[in-house]
PDB file of C-alpha atoms in Angstrom:
ATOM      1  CA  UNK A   1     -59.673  50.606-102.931  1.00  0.00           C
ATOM      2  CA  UNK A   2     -59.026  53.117-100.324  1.00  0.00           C
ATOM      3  CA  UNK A   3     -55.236  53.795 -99.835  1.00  0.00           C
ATOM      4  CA  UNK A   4     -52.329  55.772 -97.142  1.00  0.00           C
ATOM      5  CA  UNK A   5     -48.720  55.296 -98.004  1.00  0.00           C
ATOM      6  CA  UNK A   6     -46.370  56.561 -96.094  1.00  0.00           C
ATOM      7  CA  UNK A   7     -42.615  55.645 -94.777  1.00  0.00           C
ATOM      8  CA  UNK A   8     -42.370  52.819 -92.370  1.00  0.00           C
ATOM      9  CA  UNK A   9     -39.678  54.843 -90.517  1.00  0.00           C
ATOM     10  CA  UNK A  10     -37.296  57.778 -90.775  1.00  0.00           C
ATOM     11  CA  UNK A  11     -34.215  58.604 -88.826  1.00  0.00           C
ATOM     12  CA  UNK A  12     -33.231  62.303 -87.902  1.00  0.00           C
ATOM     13  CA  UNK A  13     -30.678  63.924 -85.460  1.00  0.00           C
ATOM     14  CA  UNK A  14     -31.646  66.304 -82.444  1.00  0.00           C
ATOM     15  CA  UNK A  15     -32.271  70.279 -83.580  1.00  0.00           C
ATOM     16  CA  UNK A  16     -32.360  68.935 -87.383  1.00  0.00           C
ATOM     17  CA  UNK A  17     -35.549  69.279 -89.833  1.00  0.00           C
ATOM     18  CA  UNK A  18     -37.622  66.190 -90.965  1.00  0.00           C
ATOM     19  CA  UNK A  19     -40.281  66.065 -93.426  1.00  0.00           C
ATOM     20  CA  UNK A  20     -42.871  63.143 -93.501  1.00  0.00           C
ATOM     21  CA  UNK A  21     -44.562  62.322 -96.436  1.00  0.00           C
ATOM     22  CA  UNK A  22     -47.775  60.980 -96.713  1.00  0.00           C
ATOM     23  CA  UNK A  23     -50.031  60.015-100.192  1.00  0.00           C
ATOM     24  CA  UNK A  24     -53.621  59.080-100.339  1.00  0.00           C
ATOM     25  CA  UNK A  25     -56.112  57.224-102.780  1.00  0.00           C
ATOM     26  CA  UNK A  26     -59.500  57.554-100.861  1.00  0.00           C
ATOM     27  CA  UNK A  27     -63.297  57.709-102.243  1.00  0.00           C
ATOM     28  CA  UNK A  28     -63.855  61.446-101.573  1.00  0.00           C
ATOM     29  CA  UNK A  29     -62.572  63.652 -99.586  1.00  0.00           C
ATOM     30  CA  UNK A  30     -62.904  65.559 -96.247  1.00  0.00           C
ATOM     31  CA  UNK A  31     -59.453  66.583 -94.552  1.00  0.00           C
ATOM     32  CA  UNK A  32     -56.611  65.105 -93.502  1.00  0.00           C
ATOM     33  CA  UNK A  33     -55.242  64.406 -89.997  1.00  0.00           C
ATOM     34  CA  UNK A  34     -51.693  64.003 -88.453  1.00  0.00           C
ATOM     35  CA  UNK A  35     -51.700  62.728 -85.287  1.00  0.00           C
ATOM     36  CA  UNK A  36     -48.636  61.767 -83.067  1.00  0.00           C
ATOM     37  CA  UNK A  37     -48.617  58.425 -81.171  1.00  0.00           C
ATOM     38  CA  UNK A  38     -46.015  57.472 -78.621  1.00  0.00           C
ATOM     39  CA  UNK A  39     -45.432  53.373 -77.602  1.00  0.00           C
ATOM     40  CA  UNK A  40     -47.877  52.266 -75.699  1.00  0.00           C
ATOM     41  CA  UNK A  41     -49.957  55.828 -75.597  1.00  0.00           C
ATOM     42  CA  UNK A  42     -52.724  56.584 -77.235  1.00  0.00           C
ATOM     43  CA  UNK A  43     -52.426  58.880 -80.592  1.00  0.00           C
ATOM     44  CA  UNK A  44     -53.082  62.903 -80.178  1.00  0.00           C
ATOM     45  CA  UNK A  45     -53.798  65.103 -82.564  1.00  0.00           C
ATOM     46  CA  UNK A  46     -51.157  67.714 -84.085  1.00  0.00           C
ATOM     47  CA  UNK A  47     -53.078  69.109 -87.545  1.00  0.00           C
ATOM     48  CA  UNK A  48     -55.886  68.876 -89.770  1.00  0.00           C
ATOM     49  CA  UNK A  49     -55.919  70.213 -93.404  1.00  0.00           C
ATOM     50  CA  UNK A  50     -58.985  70.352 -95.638  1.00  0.00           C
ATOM     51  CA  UNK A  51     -57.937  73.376 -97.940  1.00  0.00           C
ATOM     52  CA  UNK A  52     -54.074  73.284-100.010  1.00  0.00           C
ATOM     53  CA  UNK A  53     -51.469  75.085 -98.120  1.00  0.00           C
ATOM     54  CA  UNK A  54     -49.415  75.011 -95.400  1.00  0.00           C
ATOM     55  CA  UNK A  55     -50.503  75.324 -91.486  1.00  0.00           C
ATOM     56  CA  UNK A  56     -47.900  76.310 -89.503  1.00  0.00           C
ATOM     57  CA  UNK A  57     -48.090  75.599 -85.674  1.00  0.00           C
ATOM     58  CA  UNK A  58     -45.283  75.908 -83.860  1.00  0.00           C
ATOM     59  CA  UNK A  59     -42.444  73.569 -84.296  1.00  0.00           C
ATOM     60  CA  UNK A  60     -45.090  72.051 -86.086  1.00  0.00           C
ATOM     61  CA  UNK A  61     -46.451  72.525 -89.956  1.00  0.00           C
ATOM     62  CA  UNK A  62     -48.610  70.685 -92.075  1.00  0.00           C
ATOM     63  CA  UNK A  63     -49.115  70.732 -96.234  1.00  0.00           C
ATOM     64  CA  UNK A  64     -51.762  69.475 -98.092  1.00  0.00           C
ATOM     65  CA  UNK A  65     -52.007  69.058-102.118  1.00  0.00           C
ATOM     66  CA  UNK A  66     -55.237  67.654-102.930  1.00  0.00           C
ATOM     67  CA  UNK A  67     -54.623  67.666-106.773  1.00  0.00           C
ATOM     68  CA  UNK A  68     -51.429  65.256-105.881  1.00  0.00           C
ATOM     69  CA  UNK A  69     -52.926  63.431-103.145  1.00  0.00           C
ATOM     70  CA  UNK A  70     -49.908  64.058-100.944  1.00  0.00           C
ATOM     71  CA  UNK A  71     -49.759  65.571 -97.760  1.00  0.00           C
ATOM     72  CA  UNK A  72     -46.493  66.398 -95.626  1.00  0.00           C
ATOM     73  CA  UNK A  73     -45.513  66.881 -91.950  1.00  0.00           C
ATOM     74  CA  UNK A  74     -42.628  68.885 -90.744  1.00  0.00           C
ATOM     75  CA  UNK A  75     -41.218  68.830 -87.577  1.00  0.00           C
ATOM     76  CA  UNK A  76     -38.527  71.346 -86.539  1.00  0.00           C
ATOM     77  CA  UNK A  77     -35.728  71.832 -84.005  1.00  0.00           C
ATOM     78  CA  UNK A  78     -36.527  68.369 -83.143  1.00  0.00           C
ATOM     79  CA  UNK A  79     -36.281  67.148 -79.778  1.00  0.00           C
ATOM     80  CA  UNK A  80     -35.547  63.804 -78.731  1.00  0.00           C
ATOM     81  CA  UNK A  81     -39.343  63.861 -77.163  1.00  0.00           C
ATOM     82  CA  UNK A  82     -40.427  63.762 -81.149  1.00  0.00           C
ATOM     83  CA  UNK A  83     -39.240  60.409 -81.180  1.00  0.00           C
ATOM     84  CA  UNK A  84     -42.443  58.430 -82.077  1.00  0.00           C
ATOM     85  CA  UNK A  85     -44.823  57.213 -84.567  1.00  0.00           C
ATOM     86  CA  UNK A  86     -46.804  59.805 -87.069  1.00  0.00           C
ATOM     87  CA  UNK A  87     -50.047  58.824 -88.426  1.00  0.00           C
ATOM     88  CA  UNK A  88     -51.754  60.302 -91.481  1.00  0.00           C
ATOM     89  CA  UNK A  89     -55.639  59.557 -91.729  1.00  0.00           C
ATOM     90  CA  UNK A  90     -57.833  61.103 -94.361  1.00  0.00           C
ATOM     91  CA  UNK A  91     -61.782  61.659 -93.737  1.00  0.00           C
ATOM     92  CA  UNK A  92     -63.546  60.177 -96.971  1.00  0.00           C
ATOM     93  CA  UNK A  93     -66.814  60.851 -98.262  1.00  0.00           C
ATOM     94  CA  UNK A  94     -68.689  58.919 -95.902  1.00  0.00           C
ATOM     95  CA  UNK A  95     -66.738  60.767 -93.096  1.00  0.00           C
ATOM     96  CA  UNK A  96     -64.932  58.167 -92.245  1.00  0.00           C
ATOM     97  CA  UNK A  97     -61.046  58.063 -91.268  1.00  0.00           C
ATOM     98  CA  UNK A  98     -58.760  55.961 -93.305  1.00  0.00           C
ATOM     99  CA  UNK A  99     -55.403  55.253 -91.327  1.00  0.00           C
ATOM    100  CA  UNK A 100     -52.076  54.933 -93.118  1.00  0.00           C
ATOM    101  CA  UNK A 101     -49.738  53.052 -90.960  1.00  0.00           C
ATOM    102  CA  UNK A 102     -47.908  55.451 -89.471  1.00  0.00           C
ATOM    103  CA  UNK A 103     -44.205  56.698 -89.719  1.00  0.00           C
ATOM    104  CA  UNK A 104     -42.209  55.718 -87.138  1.00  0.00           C
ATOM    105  CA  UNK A 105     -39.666  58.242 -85.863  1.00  0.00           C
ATOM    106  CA  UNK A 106     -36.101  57.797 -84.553  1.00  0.00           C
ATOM    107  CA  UNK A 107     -34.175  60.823 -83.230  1.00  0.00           C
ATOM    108  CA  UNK A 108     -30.557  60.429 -82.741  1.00  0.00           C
ATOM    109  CA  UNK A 109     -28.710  62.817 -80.363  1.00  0.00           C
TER     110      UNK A 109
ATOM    111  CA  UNK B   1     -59.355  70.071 -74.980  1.00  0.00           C
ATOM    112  CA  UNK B   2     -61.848  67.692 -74.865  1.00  0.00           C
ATOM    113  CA  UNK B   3     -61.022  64.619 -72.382  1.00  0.00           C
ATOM    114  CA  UNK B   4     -61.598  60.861 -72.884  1.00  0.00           C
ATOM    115  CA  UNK B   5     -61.267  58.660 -70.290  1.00  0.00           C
ATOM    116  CA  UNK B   6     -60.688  54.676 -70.492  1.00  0.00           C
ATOM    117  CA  UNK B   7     -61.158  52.181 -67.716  1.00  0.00           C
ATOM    118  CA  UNK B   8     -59.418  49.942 -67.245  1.00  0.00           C
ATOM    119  CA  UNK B   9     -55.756  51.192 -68.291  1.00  0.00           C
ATOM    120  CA  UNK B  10     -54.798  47.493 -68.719  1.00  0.00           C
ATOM    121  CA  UNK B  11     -56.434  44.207 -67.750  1.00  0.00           C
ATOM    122  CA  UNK B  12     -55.438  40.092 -67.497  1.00  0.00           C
ATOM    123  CA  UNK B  13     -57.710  37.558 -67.971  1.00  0.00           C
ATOM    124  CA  UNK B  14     -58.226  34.086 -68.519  1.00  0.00           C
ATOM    125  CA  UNK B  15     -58.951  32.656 -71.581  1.00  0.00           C
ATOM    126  CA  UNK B  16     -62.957  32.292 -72.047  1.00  0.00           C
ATOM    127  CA  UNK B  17     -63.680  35.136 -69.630  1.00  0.00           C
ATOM    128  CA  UNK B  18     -65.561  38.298 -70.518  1.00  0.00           C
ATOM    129  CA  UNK B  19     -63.884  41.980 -70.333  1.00  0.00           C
ATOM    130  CA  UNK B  20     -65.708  45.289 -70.370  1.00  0.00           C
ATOM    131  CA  UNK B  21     -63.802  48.356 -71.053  1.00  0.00           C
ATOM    132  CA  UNK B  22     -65.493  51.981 -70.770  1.00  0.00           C
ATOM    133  CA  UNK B  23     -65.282  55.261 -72.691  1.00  0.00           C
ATOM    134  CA  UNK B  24     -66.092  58.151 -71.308  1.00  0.00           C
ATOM    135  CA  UNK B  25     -66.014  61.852 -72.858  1.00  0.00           C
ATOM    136  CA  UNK B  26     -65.861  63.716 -69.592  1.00  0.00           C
ATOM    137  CA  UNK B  27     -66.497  67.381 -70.831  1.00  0.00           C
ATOM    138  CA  UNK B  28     -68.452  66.740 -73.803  1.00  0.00           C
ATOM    139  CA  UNK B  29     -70.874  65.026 -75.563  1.00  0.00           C
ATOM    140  CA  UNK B  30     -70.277  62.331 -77.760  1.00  0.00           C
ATOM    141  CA  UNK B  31     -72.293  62.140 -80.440  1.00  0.00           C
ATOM    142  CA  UNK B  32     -70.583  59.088 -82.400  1.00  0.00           C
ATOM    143  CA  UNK B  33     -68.303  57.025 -80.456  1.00  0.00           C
ATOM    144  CA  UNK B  34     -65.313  54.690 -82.169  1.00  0.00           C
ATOM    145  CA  UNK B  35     -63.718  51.186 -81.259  1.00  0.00           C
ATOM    146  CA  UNK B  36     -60.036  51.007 -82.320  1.00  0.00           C
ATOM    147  CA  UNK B  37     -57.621  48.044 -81.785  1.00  0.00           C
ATOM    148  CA  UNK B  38     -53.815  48.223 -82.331  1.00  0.00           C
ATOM    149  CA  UNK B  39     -51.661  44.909 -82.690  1.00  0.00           C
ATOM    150  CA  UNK B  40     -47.944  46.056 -82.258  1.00  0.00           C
ATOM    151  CA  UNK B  41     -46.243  48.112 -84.739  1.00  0.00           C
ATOM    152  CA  UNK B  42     -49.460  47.874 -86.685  1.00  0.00           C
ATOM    153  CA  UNK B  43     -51.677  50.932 -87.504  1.00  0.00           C
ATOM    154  CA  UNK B  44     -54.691  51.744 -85.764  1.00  0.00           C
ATOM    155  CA  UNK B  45     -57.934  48.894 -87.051  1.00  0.00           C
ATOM    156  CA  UNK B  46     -61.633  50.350 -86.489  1.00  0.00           C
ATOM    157  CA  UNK B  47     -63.876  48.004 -85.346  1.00  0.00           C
ATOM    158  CA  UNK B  48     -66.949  49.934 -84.953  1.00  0.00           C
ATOM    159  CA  UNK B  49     -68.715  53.468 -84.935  1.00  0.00           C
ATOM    160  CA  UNK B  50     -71.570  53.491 -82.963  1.00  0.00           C
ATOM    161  CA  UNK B  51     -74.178  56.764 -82.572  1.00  0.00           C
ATOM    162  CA  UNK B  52     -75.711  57.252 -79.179  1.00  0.00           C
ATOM    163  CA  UNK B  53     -79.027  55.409 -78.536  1.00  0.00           C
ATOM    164  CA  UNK B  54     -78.508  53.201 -81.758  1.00  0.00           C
ATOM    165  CA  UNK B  55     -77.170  49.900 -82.765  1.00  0.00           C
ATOM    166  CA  UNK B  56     -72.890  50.089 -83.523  1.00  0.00           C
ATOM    167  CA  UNK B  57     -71.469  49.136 -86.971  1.00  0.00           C
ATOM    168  CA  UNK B  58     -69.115  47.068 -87.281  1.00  0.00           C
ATOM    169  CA  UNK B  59     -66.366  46.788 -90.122  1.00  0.00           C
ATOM    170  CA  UNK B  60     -66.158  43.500 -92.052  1.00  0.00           C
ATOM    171  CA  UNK B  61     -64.567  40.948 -90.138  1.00  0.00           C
ATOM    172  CA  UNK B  62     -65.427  42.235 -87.174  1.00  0.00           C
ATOM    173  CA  UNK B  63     -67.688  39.889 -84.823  1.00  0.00           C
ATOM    174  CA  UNK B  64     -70.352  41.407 -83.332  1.00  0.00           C
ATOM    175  CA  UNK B  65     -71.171  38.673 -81.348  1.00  0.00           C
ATOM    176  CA  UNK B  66     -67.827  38.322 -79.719  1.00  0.00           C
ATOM    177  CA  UNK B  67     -67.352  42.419 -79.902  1.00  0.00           C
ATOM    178  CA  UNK B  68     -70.341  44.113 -77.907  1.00  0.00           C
ATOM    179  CA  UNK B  69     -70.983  47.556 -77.869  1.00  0.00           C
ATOM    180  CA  UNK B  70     -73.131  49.540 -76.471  1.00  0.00           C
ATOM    181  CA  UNK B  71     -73.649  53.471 -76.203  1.00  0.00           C
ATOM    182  CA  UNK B  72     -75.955  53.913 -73.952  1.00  0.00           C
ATOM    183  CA  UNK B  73     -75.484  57.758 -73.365  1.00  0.00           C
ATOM    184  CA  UNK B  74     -73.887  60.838 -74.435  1.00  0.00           C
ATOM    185  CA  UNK B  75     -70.708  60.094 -72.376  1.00  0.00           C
ATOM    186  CA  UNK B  76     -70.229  56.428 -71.661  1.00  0.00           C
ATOM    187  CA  UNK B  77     -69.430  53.554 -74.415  1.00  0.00           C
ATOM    188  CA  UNK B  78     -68.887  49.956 -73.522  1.00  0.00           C
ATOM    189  CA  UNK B  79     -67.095  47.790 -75.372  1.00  0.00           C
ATOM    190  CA  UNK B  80     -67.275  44.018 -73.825  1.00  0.00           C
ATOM    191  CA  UNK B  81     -64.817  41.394 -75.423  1.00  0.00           C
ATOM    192  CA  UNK B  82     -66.689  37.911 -74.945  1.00  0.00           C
ATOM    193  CA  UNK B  83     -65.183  34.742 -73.940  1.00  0.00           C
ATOM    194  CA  UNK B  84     -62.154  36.348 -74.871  1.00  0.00           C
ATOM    195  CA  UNK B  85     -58.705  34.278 -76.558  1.00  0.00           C
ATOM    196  CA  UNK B  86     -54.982  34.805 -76.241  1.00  0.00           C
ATOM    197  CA  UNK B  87     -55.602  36.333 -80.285  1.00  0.00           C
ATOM    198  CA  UNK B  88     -57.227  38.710 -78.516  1.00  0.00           C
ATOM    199  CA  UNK B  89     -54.698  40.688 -76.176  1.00  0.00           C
ATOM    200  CA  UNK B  90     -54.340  43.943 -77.964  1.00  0.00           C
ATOM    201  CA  UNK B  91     -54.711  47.610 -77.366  1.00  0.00           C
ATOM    202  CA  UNK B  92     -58.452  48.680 -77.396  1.00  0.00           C
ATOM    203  CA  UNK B  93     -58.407  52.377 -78.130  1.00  0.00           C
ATOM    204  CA  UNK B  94     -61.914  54.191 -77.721  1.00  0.00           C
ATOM    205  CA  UNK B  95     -62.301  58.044 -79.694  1.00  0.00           C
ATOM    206  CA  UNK B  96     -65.073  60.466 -79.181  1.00  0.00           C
ATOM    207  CA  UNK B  97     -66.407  62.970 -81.517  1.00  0.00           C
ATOM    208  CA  UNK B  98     -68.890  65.977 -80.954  1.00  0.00           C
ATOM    209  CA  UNK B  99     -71.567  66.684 -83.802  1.00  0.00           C
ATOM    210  CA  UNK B 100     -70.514  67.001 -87.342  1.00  0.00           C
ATOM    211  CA  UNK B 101     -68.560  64.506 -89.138  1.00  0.00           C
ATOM    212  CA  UNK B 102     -65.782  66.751 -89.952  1.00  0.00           C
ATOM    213  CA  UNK B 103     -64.917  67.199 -86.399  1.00  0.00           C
ATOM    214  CA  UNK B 104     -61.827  66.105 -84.464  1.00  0.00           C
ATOM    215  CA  UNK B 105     -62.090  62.631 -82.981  1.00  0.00           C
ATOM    216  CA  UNK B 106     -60.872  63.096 -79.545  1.00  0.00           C
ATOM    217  CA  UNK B 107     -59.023  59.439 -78.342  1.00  0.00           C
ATOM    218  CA  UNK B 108     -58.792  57.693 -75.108  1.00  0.00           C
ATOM    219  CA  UNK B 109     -55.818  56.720 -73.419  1.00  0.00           C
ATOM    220  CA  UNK B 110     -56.528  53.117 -74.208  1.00  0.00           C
ATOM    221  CA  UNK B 111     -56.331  49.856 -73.066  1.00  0.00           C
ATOM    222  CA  UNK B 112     -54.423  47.246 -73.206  1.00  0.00           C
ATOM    223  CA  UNK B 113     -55.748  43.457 -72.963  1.00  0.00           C
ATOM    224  CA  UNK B 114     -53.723  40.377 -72.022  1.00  0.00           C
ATOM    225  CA  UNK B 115     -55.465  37.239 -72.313  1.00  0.00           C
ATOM    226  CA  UNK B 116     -53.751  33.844 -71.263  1.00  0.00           C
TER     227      UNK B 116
END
């Protein structure tokens, strides 16, 4: 079967680092998303990586392994607007997106 | 970026009534449309991927009956909850993509369903 894992929530401090790990079991593969969904809001899109390596966006960066199956997200300098939920979805062979659960992000001042 | 649209923002019904929620891409066109629906703290479900001009699929265990979609044009997608149940209330989330599969699905600001 077609599996996401990643943690059901993290904790972090204001201005600190977090890293958000996510590992996949899929039939094929085609890219992997990160999206950012706050309560009650609809997600929106931060990265997509369909080669290994890191993207780097702003406060923003994104790692894929796709030997490992593992994928991270790393937010820095947070702010206490970062406090939300972080998906990670992988695009299988048949193109379609398989949705881990989502990581669900506290930010203490 | 590309805009999707979702009308209504929220709705109340009465158990056994009929909703209709639209998708629209406003500045695009969307090739494939998708059906989400979020229970709280849950992860985002598909319910179906329809292609303009054809017939949506549904995942298993999804009614397509009680679920009706239609995507009647490059920019609008209906998705009509029949006779709908308290089980039902949930947030209906609609995403848009342009051409190839590998694109970026572009998502609504969904909506969220109350039935009593």
């Amino acid at each position: 079967g077609q599996n996401i894992d990643q943690p059901t929530e993290m904790t972090a401090t204001e201005g600190a680092i977090v890293q958000i790990n996510c590992t996949y079991q899929t039939s094929g593969f085609n890219g992997l998303f990160w999206y950012q969904q706050h309560a009650g809001e609809a997600p929106t899109f931060l990265s997509y990586n369909v080669l290994d390596g890191l993207e780097e966006k702003g406060r923003f960066s994104s790692f894929l392994s796709r030997s490992k199956g593992y994928s991270y997200l790393l937010l820095k300098e947070l702010q206490m607007k970062d406090s939300a939920s972080y998906l990670c979805a992988v695009l299988d062979s048949n193109y379609q997106l398989i949705w881990g659960a989502g990581t669900k992000l506290i930010i203490k001042p | 970026g590309a805009v999707v649209s979702q009308h209504p923002s929220w709705v109340i019904c009465k158990s056994g009534t009929s909703v209709k929620i639209e998708c629209r891409s406003l500045d695009f066109q969307a090739t494939t449309m998708f059906w989400y629906r979020q229970f709280p703290k849950q992860s985002l479900m598909l319910m179906a991927t329809s292609n303009e001009g054809s017939k949506a699929t549904y995942e298993q265990g999804v009614e397509k009956d009680k679920f009706l979609i239609n995507h009647a044009s490059l920019t609008l997608s209906t998705l009509t909850v029949t006779s709908a149940h308290p089980e039902d209330s949930s947030f209906y989330i609609c995403s848009a993509r342009e051409g190839e599969s590998y694109n970026e699905q572009f998502f609504g600001p969904g909506t969220r369903l109350t039935v009593l």
